[in-house]
PDB file of C-alpha atoms in Angstrom:
ATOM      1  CA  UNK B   1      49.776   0.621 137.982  1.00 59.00           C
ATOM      2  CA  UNK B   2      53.564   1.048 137.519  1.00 79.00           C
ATOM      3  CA  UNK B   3      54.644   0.416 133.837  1.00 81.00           C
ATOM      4  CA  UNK B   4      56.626  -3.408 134.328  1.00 83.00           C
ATOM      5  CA  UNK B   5      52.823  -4.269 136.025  1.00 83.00           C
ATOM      6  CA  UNK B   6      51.521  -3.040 132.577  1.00 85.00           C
ATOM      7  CA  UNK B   7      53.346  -4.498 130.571  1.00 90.00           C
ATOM      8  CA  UNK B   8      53.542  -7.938 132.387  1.00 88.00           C
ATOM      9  CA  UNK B   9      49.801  -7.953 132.367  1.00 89.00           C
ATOM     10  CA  UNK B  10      49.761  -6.848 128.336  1.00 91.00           C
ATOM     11  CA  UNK B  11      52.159  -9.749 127.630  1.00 91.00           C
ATOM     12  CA  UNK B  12      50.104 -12.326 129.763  1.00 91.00           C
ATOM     13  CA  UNK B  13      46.950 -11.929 128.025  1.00 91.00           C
ATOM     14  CA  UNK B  14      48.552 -11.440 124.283  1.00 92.00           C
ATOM     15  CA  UNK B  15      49.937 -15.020 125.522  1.00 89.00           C
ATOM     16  CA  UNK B  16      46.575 -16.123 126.513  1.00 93.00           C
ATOM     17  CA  UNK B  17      44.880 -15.158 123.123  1.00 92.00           C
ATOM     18  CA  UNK B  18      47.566 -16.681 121.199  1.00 92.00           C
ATOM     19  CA  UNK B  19      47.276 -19.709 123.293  1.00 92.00           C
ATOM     20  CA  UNK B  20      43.141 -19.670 122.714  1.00 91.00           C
ATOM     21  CA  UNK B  21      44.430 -19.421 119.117  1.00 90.00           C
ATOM     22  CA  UNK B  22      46.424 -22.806 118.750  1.00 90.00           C
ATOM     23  CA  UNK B  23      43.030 -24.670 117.674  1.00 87.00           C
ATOM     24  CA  UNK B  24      43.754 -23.031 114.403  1.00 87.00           C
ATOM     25  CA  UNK B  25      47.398 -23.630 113.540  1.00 90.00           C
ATOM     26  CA  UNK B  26      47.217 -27.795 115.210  1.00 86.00           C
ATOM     27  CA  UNK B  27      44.487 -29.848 113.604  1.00 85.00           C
ATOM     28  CA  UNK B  28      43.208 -31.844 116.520  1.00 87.00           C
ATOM     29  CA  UNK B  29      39.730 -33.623 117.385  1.00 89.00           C
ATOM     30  CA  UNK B  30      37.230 -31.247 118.715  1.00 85.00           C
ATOM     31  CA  UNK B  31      36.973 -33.082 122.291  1.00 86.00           C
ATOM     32  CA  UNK B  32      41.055 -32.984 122.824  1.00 90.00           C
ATOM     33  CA  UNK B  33      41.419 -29.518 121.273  1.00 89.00           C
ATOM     34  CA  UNK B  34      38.352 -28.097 124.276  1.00 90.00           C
ATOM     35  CA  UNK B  35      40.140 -29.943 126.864  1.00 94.00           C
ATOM     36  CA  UNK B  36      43.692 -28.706 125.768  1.00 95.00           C
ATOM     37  CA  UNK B  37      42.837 -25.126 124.913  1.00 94.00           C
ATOM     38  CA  UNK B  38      40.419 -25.249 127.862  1.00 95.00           C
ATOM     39  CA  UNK B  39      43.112 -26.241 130.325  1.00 97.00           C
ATOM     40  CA  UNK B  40      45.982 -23.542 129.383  1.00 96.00           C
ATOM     41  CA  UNK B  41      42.763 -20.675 129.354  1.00 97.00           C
ATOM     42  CA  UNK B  42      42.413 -21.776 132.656  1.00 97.00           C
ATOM     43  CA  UNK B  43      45.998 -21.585 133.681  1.00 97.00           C
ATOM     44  CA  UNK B  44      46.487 -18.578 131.782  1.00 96.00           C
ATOM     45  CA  UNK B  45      43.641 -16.670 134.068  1.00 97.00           C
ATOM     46  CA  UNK B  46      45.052 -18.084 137.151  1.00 97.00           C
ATOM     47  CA  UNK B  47      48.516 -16.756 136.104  1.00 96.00           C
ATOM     48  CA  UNK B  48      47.274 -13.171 135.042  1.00 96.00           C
ATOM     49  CA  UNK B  49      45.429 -12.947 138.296  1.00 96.00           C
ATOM     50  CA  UNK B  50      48.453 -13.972 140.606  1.00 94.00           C
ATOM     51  CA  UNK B  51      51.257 -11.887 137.857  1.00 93.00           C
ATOM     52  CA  UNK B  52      49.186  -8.804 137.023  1.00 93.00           C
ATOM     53  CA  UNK B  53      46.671  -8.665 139.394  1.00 93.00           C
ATOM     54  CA  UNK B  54      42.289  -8.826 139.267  1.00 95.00           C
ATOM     55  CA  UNK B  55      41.752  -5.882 136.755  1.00 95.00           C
ATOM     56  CA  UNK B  56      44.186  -7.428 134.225  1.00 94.00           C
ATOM     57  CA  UNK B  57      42.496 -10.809 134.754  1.00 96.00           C
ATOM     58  CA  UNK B  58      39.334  -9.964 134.716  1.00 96.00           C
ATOM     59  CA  UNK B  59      40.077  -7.847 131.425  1.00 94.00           C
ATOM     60  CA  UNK B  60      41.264 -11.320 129.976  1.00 95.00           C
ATOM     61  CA  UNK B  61      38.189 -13.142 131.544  1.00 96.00           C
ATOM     62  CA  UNK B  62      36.657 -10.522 129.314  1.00 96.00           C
ATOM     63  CA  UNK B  63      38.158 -10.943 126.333  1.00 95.00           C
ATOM     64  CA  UNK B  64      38.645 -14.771 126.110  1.00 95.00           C
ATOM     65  CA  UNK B  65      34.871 -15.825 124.890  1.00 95.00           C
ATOM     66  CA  UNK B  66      34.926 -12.795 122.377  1.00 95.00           C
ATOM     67  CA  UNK B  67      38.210 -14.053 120.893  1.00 94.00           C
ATOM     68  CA  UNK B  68      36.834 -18.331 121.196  1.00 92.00           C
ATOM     69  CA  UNK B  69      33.143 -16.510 119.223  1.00 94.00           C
ATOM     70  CA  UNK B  70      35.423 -14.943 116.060  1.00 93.00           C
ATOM     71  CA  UNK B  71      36.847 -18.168 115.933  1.00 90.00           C
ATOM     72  CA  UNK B  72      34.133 -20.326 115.721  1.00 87.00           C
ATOM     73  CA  UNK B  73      34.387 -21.621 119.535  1.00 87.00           C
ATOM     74  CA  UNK B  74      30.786 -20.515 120.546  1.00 89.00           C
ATOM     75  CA  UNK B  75      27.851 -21.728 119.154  1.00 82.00           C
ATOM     76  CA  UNK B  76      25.545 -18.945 119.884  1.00 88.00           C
ATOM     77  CA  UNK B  77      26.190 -15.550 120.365  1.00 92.00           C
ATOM     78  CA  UNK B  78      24.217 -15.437 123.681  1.00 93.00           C
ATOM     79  CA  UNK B  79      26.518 -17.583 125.009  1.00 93.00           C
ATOM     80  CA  UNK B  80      29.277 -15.256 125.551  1.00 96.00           C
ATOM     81  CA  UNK B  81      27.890 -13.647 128.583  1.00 96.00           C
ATOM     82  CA  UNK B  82      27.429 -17.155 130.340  1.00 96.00           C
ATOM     83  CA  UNK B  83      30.957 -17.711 129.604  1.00 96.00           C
ATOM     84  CA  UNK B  84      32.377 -14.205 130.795  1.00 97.00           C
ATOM     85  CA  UNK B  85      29.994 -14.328 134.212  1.00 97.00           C
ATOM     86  CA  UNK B  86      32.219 -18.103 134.451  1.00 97.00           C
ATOM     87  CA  UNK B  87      35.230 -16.618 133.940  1.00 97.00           C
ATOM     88  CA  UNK B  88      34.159 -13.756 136.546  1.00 98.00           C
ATOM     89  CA  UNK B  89      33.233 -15.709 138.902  1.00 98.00           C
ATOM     90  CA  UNK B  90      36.489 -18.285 138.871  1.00 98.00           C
ATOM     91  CA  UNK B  91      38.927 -15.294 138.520  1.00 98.00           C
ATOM     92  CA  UNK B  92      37.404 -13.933 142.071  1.00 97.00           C
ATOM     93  CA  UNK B  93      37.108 -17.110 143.656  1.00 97.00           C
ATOM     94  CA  UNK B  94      40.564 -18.278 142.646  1.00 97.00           C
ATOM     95  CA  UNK B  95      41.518 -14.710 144.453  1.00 96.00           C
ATOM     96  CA  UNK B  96      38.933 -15.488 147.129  1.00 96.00           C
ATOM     97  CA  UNK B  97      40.453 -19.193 147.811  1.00 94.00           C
ATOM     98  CA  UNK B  98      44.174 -18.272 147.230  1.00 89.00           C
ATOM     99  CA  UNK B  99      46.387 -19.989 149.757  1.00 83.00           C
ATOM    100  CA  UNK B 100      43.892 -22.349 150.952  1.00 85.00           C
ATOM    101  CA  UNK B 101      44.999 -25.100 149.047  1.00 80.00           C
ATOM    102  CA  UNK B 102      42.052 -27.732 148.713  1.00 82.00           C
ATOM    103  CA  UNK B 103      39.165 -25.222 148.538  1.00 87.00           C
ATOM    104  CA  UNK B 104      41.199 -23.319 145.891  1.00 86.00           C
ATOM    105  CA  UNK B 105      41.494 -26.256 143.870  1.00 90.00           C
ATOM    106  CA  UNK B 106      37.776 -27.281 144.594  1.00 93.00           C
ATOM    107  CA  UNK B 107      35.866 -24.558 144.707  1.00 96.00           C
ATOM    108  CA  UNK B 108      36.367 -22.271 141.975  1.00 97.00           C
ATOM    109  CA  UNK B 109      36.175 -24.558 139.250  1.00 97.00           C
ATOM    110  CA  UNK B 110      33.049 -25.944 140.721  1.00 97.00           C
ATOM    111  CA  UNK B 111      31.115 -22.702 141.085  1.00 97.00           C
ATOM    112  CA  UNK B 112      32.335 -21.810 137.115  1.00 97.00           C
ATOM    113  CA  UNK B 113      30.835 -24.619 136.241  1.00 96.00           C
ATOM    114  CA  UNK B 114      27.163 -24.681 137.709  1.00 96.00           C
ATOM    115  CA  UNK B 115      27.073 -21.131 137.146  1.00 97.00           C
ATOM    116  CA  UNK B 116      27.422 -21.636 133.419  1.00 96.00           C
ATOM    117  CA  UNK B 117      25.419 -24.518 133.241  1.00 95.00           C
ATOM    118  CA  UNK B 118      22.637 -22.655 134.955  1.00 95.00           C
ATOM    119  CA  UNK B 119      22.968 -19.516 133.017  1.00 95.00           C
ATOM    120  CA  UNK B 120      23.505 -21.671 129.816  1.00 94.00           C
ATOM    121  CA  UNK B 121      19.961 -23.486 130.565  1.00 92.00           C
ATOM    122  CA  UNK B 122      18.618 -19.923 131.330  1.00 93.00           C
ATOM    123  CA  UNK B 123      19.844 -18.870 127.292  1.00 93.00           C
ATOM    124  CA  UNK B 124      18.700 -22.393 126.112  1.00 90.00           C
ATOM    125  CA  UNK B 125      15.261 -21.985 127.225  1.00 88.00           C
ATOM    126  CA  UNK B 126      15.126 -18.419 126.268  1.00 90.00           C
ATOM    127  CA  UNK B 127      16.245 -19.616 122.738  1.00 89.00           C
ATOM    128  CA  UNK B 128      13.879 -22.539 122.917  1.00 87.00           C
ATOM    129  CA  UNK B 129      16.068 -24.250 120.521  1.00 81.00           C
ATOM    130  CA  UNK B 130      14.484 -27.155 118.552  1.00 83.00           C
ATOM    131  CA  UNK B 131      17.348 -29.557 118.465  1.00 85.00           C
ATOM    132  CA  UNK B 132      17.724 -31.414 120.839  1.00 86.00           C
ATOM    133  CA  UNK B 133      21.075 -32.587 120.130  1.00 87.00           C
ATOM    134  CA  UNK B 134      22.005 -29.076 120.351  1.00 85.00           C
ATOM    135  CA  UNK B 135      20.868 -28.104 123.569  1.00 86.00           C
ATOM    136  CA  UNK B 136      22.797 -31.596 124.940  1.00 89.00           C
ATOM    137  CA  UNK B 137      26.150 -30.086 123.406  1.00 87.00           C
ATOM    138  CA  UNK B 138      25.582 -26.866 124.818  1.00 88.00           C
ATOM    139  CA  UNK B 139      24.910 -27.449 128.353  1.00 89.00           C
ATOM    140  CA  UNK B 140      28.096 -29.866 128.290  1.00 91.00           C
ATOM    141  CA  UNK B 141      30.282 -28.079 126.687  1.00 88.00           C
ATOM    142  CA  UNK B 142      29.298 -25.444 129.606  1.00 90.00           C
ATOM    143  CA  UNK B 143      29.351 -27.953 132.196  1.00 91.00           C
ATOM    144  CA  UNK B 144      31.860 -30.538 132.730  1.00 94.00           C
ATOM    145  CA  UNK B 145      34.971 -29.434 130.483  1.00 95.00           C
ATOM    146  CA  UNK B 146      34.601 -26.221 132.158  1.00 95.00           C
ATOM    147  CA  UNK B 147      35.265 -27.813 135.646  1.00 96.00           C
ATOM    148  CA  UNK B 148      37.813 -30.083 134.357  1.00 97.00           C
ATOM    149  CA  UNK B 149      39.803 -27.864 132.163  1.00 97.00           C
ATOM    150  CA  UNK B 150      39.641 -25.104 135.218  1.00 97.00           C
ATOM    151  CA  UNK B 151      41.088 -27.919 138.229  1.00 97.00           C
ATOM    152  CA  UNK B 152      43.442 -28.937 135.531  1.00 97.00           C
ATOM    153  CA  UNK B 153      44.520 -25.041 134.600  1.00 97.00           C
ATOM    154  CA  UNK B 154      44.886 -24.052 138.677  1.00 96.00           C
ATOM    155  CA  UNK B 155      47.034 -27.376 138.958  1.00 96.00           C
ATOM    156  CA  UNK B 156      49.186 -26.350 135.810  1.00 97.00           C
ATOM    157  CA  UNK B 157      49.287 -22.807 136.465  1.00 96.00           C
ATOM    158  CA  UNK B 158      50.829 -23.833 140.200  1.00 94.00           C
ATOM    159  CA  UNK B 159      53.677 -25.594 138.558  1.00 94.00           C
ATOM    160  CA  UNK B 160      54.108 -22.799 135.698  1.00 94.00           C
ATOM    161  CA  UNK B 161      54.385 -19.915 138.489  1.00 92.00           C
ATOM    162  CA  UNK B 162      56.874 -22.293 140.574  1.00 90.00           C
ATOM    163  CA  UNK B 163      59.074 -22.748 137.770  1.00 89.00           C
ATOM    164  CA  UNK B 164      58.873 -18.775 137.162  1.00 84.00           C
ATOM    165  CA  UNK B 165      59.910 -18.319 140.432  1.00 81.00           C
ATOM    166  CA  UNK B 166      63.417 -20.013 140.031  1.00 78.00           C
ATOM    167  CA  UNK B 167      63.951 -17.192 137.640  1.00 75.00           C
ATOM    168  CA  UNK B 168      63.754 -13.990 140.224  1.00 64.00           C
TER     169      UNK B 168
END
């Protein structure tokens, strides 16, 4: 890896955490701030991936649900492997799917998202948690905003990279 590669990739994901971050400096309701947050995450993988290449993303697919657990993102500490085998899995598939326009705007988020909701229902279980209300938040905070926030983070991240492109 040549040293611009290195350093593009070290300023992509030091933009990515500070992006996870913005929940803490902008006071917004929980539902807009998962969506939000959720949505540049999403673009920010998408961008690593295509800027910096798999290891890079993959490292930020990595460190993403450690940084969202230190600040009070995830609920349960078992949940951060659910959410790194999602990011896995949507950082290849986005690679997988790239140029194939519909399926990479379909299928990625879509597999992210029944993988974690599977493996969430596997940690659930395991947990055997005894409120209900908490299982219900888990498995949909690890279902649907996951597929949302990812469509809407490939879409963005398409426009971001096009605009970066006028630059070269």
């Amino acid at each position: 890896m040549n040293n611009s590669r290195l350093v593009r990739g070290a300023l992509l994901v030091a933009l990515a955490l500070a992006l996870q971050s913005l929940r803490l400096v902008l006071p917004m309701p929980q539902m807009l701030s998962t969506f939000i947050i959720g949505t540049l995450v999403h673009m920010m993988l998408v961008l690593t991936l295509q800027l910096s290449g798999l290891k890079t993303a993959l490292l930020l697919a990595f460190l993403l649900p450690l940084t969202a657990y230190v600040q009070g993102q995830v609920l349960l500490p078992l949940l951060i492997p659910v959410i790194w085998l999602g990011n896995f899995v949507f950082v290849l598939l986005v690679r997988w799917f790239m140029g194939r326009r519909k399926l990479s705007l379909l299928m990625p988020p879509l597999a992210k998202a029944i993988v974690m909701l599977l493996a969430a229902w596997v940690v659930v279980s395991f947990l055997a948690l005894p409120n209900p209300a908490l299982r219900k938040t888990v498995m949909f905070a690890m279902s649907v905003p996951q597929l949302l926030t990812a469509v809407a983070g490939i879409l963005l991240a398409k426009q971001v990279k096009k605009r970066l492109c006028q630059f070269n």
